[in-house]
XYZ file of C-alpha atoms in Angstrom:
325
model
C -157.849 -148.379 87.329
C -155.299 -147.615 84.636
C -154.411 -144.242 86.210
C -153.926 -145.995 89.534
C -151.494 -148.457 87.986
C -149.625 -145.602 86.347
C -149.295 -143.808 89.671
C -148.092 -147.039 91.348
C -145.530 -147.649 88.574
C -144.291 -144.053 88.826
C -143.990 -144.338 92.622
C -141.977 -147.568 92.424
C -139.746 -146.159 89.706
C -138.990 -143.015 91.721
C -138.485 -145.009 94.907
C -135.757 -147.075 93.281
C -134.170 -144.162 91.502
C -130.588 -143.449 92.498
C -129.663 -139.892 93.509
C -127.916 -137.903 90.803
C -124.232 -137.055 91.096
C -125.227 -133.438 91.618
C -126.803 -134.430 94.950
C -123.297 -135.060 96.315
C -121.549 -132.062 94.789
C -121.650 -129.878 97.916
C -119.759 -132.392 100.026
C -117.280 -133.056 97.247
C -116.521 -129.372 96.757
C -116.311 -128.593 100.474
C -113.984 -131.567 101.068
C -111.650 -130.761 98.177
C -112.864 -133.835 96.335
C -112.482 -136.241 99.245
C -116.101 -137.135 100.024
C -118.201 -138.204 97.046
C -121.008 -140.138 98.725
C -122.569 -137.725 101.232
C -125.882 -136.172 100.232
C -126.437 -132.424 100.232
C -128.802 -132.524 103.234
C -126.573 -134.832 105.275
C -123.570 -132.624 104.544
C -125.382 -129.463 105.631
C -126.323 -131.199 108.873
C -122.704 -132.244 109.389
C -121.507 -128.698 108.734
C -123.904 -127.327 111.334
C -122.732 -129.866 113.925
C -119.135 -128.833 113.285
C -119.970 -125.133 113.578
C -121.729 -125.791 116.886
C -118.699 -127.672 118.221
C -116.362 -124.872 117.141
C -118.570 -122.270 118.800
C -118.577 -124.256 122.044
C -114.780 -124.497 121.933
C -114.492 -120.721 121.690
C -116.314 -120.301 124.985
C -114.351 -123.129 126.637
C -111.071 -121.606 125.518
C -111.940 -118.298 127.147
C -112.852 -120.049 130.396
C -109.819 -122.333 130.628
C -106.937 -120.330 129.203
C -105.607 -119.670 132.722
C -104.841 -123.403 133.027
C -101.769 -122.872 130.826
C -99.023 -120.574 132.042
C -97.424 -118.038 129.751
C -94.049 -119.335 130.860
C -94.796 -122.718 129.314
C -95.138 -124.693 132.539
C -98.172 -126.936 132.878
C -100.420 -125.606 135.642
C -103.435 -127.880 135.239
C -102.673 -129.839 132.122
C -105.036 -132.758 132.672
C -108.055 -130.518 133.266
C -107.200 -128.412 130.232
C -107.077 -131.444 127.957
C -110.345 -132.778 129.374
C -112.154 -129.538 128.515
C -110.555 -128.363 125.299
C -110.262 -129.229 121.625
C -112.390 -132.307 121.353
C -113.519 -133.748 118.017
C -115.571 -131.314 115.937
C -116.176 -133.355 112.783
C -117.810 -136.742 112.282
C -116.054 -139.045 109.829
C -118.428 -141.996 109.609
C -115.958 -144.238 107.802
C -112.874 -143.743 109.911
C -110.718 -146.801 110.447
C -107.841 -147.728 112.706
C -104.777 -148.769 110.730
C -101.412 -149.432 112.335
C -102.547 -147.871 115.601
C -103.724 -144.620 113.987
C -107.206 -143.387 113.069
C -107.674 -142.498 109.402
C -110.748 -140.863 107.905
C -112.183 -143.133 105.194
C -108.993 -144.840 103.982
C -111.112 -146.589 101.337
C -111.472 -143.226 99.614
C -107.692 -142.708 99.591
C -107.264 -145.922 97.609
C -110.221 -145.137 95.344
C -108.638 -141.788 94.478
C -105.341 -143.576 93.778
C -107.177 -145.929 91.408
C -108.801 -142.989 89.606
C -105.400 -141.333 89.346
C -103.801 -144.488 87.924
C -106.561 -144.864 85.327
C -105.987 -141.242 84.359
C -102.247 -141.829 83.935
C -102.852 -144.990 81.915
C -105.288 -143.158 79.662
C -102.738 -140.431 79.009
C -104.847 -137.703 80.585
C -103.031 -134.388 80.196
C -104.722 -132.961 83.302
C -103.882 -135.715 85.752
C -104.424 -133.456 88.755
C -108.088 -133.108 87.802
C -108.781 -136.840 88.229
C -108.062 -138.761 91.399
C -105.115 -138.221 93.681
C -101.893 -140.190 93.917
C -101.616 -141.891 97.304
C -98.540 -140.547 99.107
C -97.986 -141.148 102.827
C -95.354 -139.465 105.027
C -94.561 -141.081 108.403
C -92.069 -139.834 110.969
C -91.799 -141.187 114.511
C -93.982 -143.517 116.493
C -94.347 -147.100 115.316
C -93.644 -145.972 111.778
C -92.816 -149.361 110.257
C -95.880 -150.994 111.793
C -98.101 -148.233 110.423
C -96.412 -148.353 107.008
C -96.749 -152.114 106.666
C -100.353 -152.255 107.824
C -101.376 -149.405 105.554
C -99.746 -151.053 102.543
C -101.486 -154.335 103.422
C -104.804 -152.518 103.636
C -104.170 -150.611 100.399
C -103.527 -153.773 98.396
C -106.603 -155.545 99.725
C -108.733 -152.473 99.041
C -107.367 -152.187 95.497
C -108.295 -155.810 94.832
C -111.795 -155.089 96.108
C -112.082 -152.172 93.717
C -111.157 -154.481 90.858
C -113.819 -156.993 91.859
C -111.498 -159.689 93.159
C -114.178 -161.559 95.076
C -111.771 -164.137 96.499
C -110.127 -161.416 98.584
C -112.505 -162.352 101.414
C -111.699 -166.037 101.412
C -108.070 -165.980 100.299
C -107.254 -162.299 100.588
C -103.677 -162.468 101.835
C -102.622 -165.199 99.378
C -104.272 -163.440 96.447
C -102.845 -160.138 97.574
C -99.286 -161.494 97.427
C -99.878 -162.993 94.005
C -101.391 -159.842 92.545
C -99.584 -157.067 94.414
C -97.591 -156.051 91.308
C -100.754 -155.788 89.207
C -101.886 -152.515 90.739
C -99.948 -149.513 91.979
C -101.258 -148.608 95.427
C -99.357 -146.109 97.569
C -95.969 -144.512 98.063
C -95.222 -144.769 101.781
C -92.248 -142.646 102.849
C -90.785 -143.349 106.292
C -88.414 -140.752 107.760
C -86.041 -142.147 110.361
C -82.940 -140.140 111.397
C -81.524 -143.033 113.448
C -80.744 -145.123 110.366
C -83.112 -147.885 111.438
C -84.292 -150.123 108.612
C -87.656 -151.929 108.359
C -87.752 -155.569 109.514
C -88.316 -156.547 105.891
C -88.090 -154.288 102.825
C -91.171 -154.233 100.635
C -92.473 -152.652 97.485
C -94.152 -149.324 98.092
C -92.128 -148.387 101.211
C -89.192 -145.987 100.963
C -87.083 -145.248 104.059
C -85.244 -141.911 104.242
C -82.364 -141.396 106.723
C -83.553 -138.073 108.100
C -86.181 -136.595 110.354
C -88.056 -133.285 110.283
C -87.019 -130.025 111.901
C -88.613 -126.581 112.098
C -87.383 -123.965 109.641
C -86.049 -121.810 112.475
C -83.972 -124.641 114.006
C -81.160 -124.847 111.452
C -78.779 -125.771 114.276
C -80.311 -129.252 114.519
C -78.051 -132.009 113.171
C -77.398 -131.869 109.451
C -75.440 -135.115 109.439
C -72.661 -133.542 107.362
C -70.003 -133.207 110.062
C -70.349 -136.604 111.667
C -71.769 -139.769 110.159
C -73.264 -140.625 113.558
C -75.090 -137.306 113.796
C -78.804 -137.592 112.958
C -79.879 -135.684 109.863
C -82.889 -133.363 109.907
C -84.546 -131.466 107.085
C -87.488 -129.103 106.888
C -90.831 -130.230 105.499
C -90.342 -127.893 102.543
C -86.864 -129.257 101.790
C -88.210 -132.803 101.986
C -91.188 -132.260 99.697
C -88.993 -130.395 97.210
C -86.297 -133.077 97.191
C -88.830 -135.876 96.678
C -90.605 -134.053 93.862
C -93.884 -133.712 95.754
C -94.128 -129.928 95.769
C -97.113 -129.942 93.401
C -98.706 -133.065 94.912
C -101.253 -133.607 97.658
C -99.848 -135.736 100.468
C -102.648 -138.091 101.527
C -101.423 -138.494 105.122
C -98.714 -136.883 107.231
C -98.194 -138.835 110.478
C -95.867 -137.027 112.873
C -94.665 -138.099 116.318
C -91.508 -136.152 117.149
C -91.696 -135.934 120.957
C -92.571 -132.244 121.203
C -91.248 -130.728 117.979
C -94.827 -130.574 116.656
C -95.401 -127.321 118.548
C -92.504 -125.737 116.625
C -93.272 -127.339 113.264
C -96.968 -126.695 112.764
C -96.396 -123.268 111.182
C -94.162 -124.874 108.549
C -96.869 -127.442 107.871
C -99.564 -124.791 107.519
C -97.351 -122.805 105.158
C -97.654 -125.841 102.873
C -101.319 -126.231 103.784
C -102.559 -127.315 100.358
C -100.145 -130.252 100.398
C -101.657 -132.272 103.252
C -105.042 -134.017 103.147
C -104.900 -135.616 106.599
C -102.489 -134.849 109.437
C -102.001 -137.215 112.361
C -100.200 -135.563 115.270
C -99.071 -136.961 118.583
C -99.061 -133.920 120.872
C -96.865 -133.831 123.964
C -97.350 -131.590 126.988
C -99.377 -128.413 127.208
C -97.271 -125.434 126.180
C -98.552 -121.879 126.316
C -99.093 -121.919 122.536
C -101.491 -124.893 122.658
C -104.584 -122.778 121.957
C -102.712 -120.925 119.216
C -101.783 -124.244 117.609
C -105.371 -125.528 117.489
C -106.812 -122.181 116.438
C -104.298 -121.943 113.584
C -105.143 -125.469 112.425
C -108.861 -124.650 112.526
C -108.457 -121.350 110.683
C -106.517 -123.183 107.963
C -109.471 -125.532 107.422
C -108.375 -128.580 109.415
C -111.176 -130.237 111.393
C -110.634 -132.745 114.201
C -112.243 -136.111 113.459
C -110.516 -138.114 116.205
C -108.535 -137.625 119.373
C -107.496 -140.012 122.116
C -105.217 -139.906 125.111
C -102.083 -141.959 124.621
C -101.981 -144.694 127.288
C -98.217 -144.359 127.535
C -98.356 -140.681 128.502
C -98.998 -138.954 131.801
C -102.380 -137.525 130.829
C -100.919 -134.850 128.577
C -100.015 -136.898 125.485
C -102.791 -137.020 122.883
C -103.147 -138.428 119.399
C -105.061 -136.113 117.049
C -106.369 -136.757 113.541
C -107.109 -133.753 111.317
C -108.782 -133.566 107.897
C -108.351 -130.632 105.524
C -111.559 -129.101 104.147
C -112.172 -126.202 101.776
C -112.782 -122.626 102.918
C -116.387 -123.037 101.764
C -116.999 -125.481 104.620
């Protein structure tokens, strides 16, 4: 009887035992520290699903490449988009913020909190703990996205700090406490000189847009005050002091310049955790674009056709993973 009770006690103890941190190490390493709550077995299953999707895309690409002309004209754009480059990674905690899909934004704020604790504690190796939340937005409904993300970030930070009243009086409490915690730096790039409806802490508006490195002829804004200013991604990151930082999100909607700019972005590959593109048209380099993103470790966790387009405007959300994935 005693041995039976011992076995029952051991069973109940093991049943309630929490998995060790080591059980989640594979996902954390493969995601460059982003995912810290996915078990080893679940992560291996997710990896296999992604590999299967990538393998299927290879065969589809070979079958449908003739739908895009080498001259750049769209031959059968709608059919090409229907068949090619669908999502190949499952982000279970993705959330729509400001009209854009973000993979697990809760984790972005958690990493910011870890980073802030590290700074406060005087950690000499700040880059080893957490990640400062930095968002770059250019084009699209940039102010709407910026404001909604900052709203979300403050509420999430209060949740982290066990502010239970955030559910009942979240907005009021958020406004009272918003200076208590540092959340995110949201940088909006607008070459038209447009200002946000209402300035707010955490949002910085820059009077320039992005241009490809090989398009130096685009407006520099130096000859005419009315001429829009454009800078390269590298120039921007250098000027803002973010060269050694990881940018949490880059959201880019530049009405077609994405096809010329992606090489610049991949040259700074380690700097971007998530990239949200709005893609326009179906140029001859479309397959090259997606293949280059994939080879650089960016998986597709969401895509949707933009309702305002003509069937060839798509919103894509990419997440950077390690080469080990």
